C-alpha positions as a printed Julia matrix, in Angstrom:
172×3 Matrix{Float64}:
 38.35   10.84   27.75
 39.13    7.17   27.24
 42.76    6.26   26.62
 43.9     3.36   24.48
 44.7     1.37   27.57
 41.36    2.07   29.2
 39.63    1.05   25.95
 41.38   -2.34   26.03
 40.49   -2.8    29.68
 36.89   -1.83   28.85
 36.81   -4.53   26.16
 38.15   -7.04   28.65
 35.84   -6.07   31.5
 32.57   -5.4    29.66
 32.65   -6.97   26.19
 34.52  -10.24   26.62
 32.32  -13.29   26.92
 33.31  -16.98   26.76
 31.75  -17.59   23.33
 33.22  -14.34   21.96
 36.61  -15.39   23.37
 36.43  -18.6    21.32
 35.2   -16.75   18.22
 37.82  -13.97   18.29
 40.64  -16.35   19.19
 39.71  -18.37   16.09
 39.44  -15.23   13.95
 42.83  -13.95   15.08
 44.41  -17.32   14.28
 43.13  -17.0    10.71
 45.38  -13.98   10.41
 48.47  -15.64   11.91
 51.39  -15.12    9.53
 48.8   -13.98    6.98
 48.25  -17.63    6.03
 44.56  -17.2     5.13
 45.49  -14.33    2.8
 48.5   -16.12    1.36
 46.28  -19.13    0.67
 43.69  -16.88   -1.01
 46.41  -15.3    -3.15
 47.78  -18.69   -4.17
 44.32  -20.03   -5.0
 43.68  -16.98   -7.18
 47.12  -17.32   -8.75
 46.66  -20.94   -9.81
 43.35  -20.17  -11.53
 44.27  -18.78  -14.95
 41.3   -16.4   -15.0
 42.32  -14.85  -11.65
 46.1   -14.98  -11.97
 46.58  -11.19  -11.95
 44.41  -10.87   -8.85
 46.41  -13.53   -7.05
 49.69  -11.86   -7.97
 48.34   -8.51   -6.76
 47.19  -10.02   -3.43
 50.57  -11.67   -2.86
 52.32   -8.43   -3.9
 50.24   -6.4    -1.42
 51.06   -8.9     1.33
 54.76   -8.66    0.56
 54.74   -4.84    0.52
 52.85   -4.72    3.83
 55.12   -7.32    5.43
 58.29   -5.45    4.5
 56.99   -2.11    5.77
 55.32   -3.44    8.91
 57.24   -6.45   10.13
 60.73   -5.84    8.81
 60.96   -2.09    9.39
 58.39   -0.31   11.55
 57.94   -2.88   14.31
 61.68   -2.89   14.96
 62.14    0.88   14.61
 59.23    1.86   16.87
 59.66   -1.13   19.24
 56.39   -0.48   21.07
 55.74   -2.97   23.87
 52.59   -5.04   23.7
 49.74   -3.62   25.81
 49.52   -6.61   28.15
 53.14   -5.95   29.21
 52.28   -2.38   30.21
 48.64   -2.4    31.34
 48.17   -3.89   34.76
 45.26   -6.33   34.74
 45.06   -6.84   30.97
 44.97  -10.56   30.22
 45.62  -11.91   26.76
 43.69  -14.81   25.28
 46.5   -16.3    23.2
 50.15  -17.12   23.78
 52.42  -14.1    23.9
 53.54  -12.83   20.48
 57.31  -12.55   20.13
 57.46   -9.26   18.22
 56.51   -5.67   18.97
 53.06   -4.13   18.95
 53.22   -1.22   16.47
 51.91   -1.53   13.8
 49.61   -4.54   13.63
 50.88   -7.02   11.06
 47.61   -8.99   11.17
 45.67   -5.84   10.33
 48.09   -4.76    7.64
 48.0    -8.1     5.82
 44.24   -8.41    6.19
 43.51   -4.93    4.86
 46.1    -5.23    2.09
 44.7    -8.52    0.81
 41.03   -7.65    1.3
 41.24   -4.28   -0.45
 43.21   -5.79   -3.3
 40.52   -8.44   -3.68
 37.79   -5.8    -3.45
 39.44   -3.82   -6.22
 40.31   -6.71   -8.55
 37.98   -9.63   -7.78
 34.26  -10.23   -7.79
 32.74   -7.66   -5.42
 31.04  -10.32   -3.29
 34.4   -11.96   -2.63
 35.97   -8.57   -1.96
 33.24   -7.57    0.49
 33.51  -10.9     2.33
 37.29  -10.42    2.53
 36.81   -6.9     3.91
 34.43   -8.18    6.59
 36.98  -10.82    7.59
 39.73   -8.15    7.64
 37.69   -5.97   10.01
 37.03   -8.96   12.28
 40.73   -9.88   12.35
 41.71   -6.28   13.12
 39.19   -6.02   15.96
 40.21   -9.44   17.3
 43.72   -8.15   17.93
 42.39   -5.59   20.4
 39.8    -7.97   21.82
 42.4   -10.58   22.73
 44.66   -7.89   24.24
 47.72   -7.85   21.98
 47.31   -4.5    20.19
 46.39   -0.91   20.95
 43.85    0.86   18.71
 46.63    2.97   17.14
 48.48   -0.24   16.23
 45.35   -1.32   14.36
 44.92    2.07   12.7
 48.55    2.16   11.54
 48.35   -1.42   10.25
 45.18   -0.53    8.32
 46.76    2.58    6.77
 49.81    0.59    5.67
 47.5    -2.13    4.34
 45.61    0.44    2.27
 48.91    1.75    0.9
 50.15   -1.78    0.12
 46.91   -2.65   -1.69
 46.94    0.58   -3.68
 50.59    0.14   -4.67
 50.17   -3.51   -5.64
 47.06   -2.86   -7.75
 48.76    0.15   -9.36
 51.86   -1.92  -10.18
 49.73   -4.75  -11.56
 47.85   -2.3   -13.79
 51.13   -0.73  -14.99
 52.56   -4.17  -15.71
 49.48   -5.02  -17.76
 50.14   -2.26  -20.29
């Protein structure tokens, strides 16, 4: 049975390729500090017709950030995989925080699912595809275990659900 560590080493040894390295390094940078999602939320917010959607996206990002980055990362304090797995090389500079859960995945899933629920479906589907790519990129570049990604996604789903629910309650 393949362990999380052996999966990451498999990605490095058999899937990595120079053009994929460039692609996934770019994709992961889109998720840095959630800036692509914050920008999407702000753009939705400034457009009167999409104001509620923008507020819900920013709300989901805030909920996910508080749970993931302010609490769980510091409570669990899981070391990054490249600090534990001999031979695993990362493709970006070393992140300064802990590994579990993935903040990139949380913010991506939270924003994308909120957009899927509240925006035009084509925009929501495109956001979901980008969220999946960002989540996978975190394993590809060697900074997260699969369970970090899974936990970040679960928290992102919760954050999206809660934000949309609150926005719908506020509407009435």
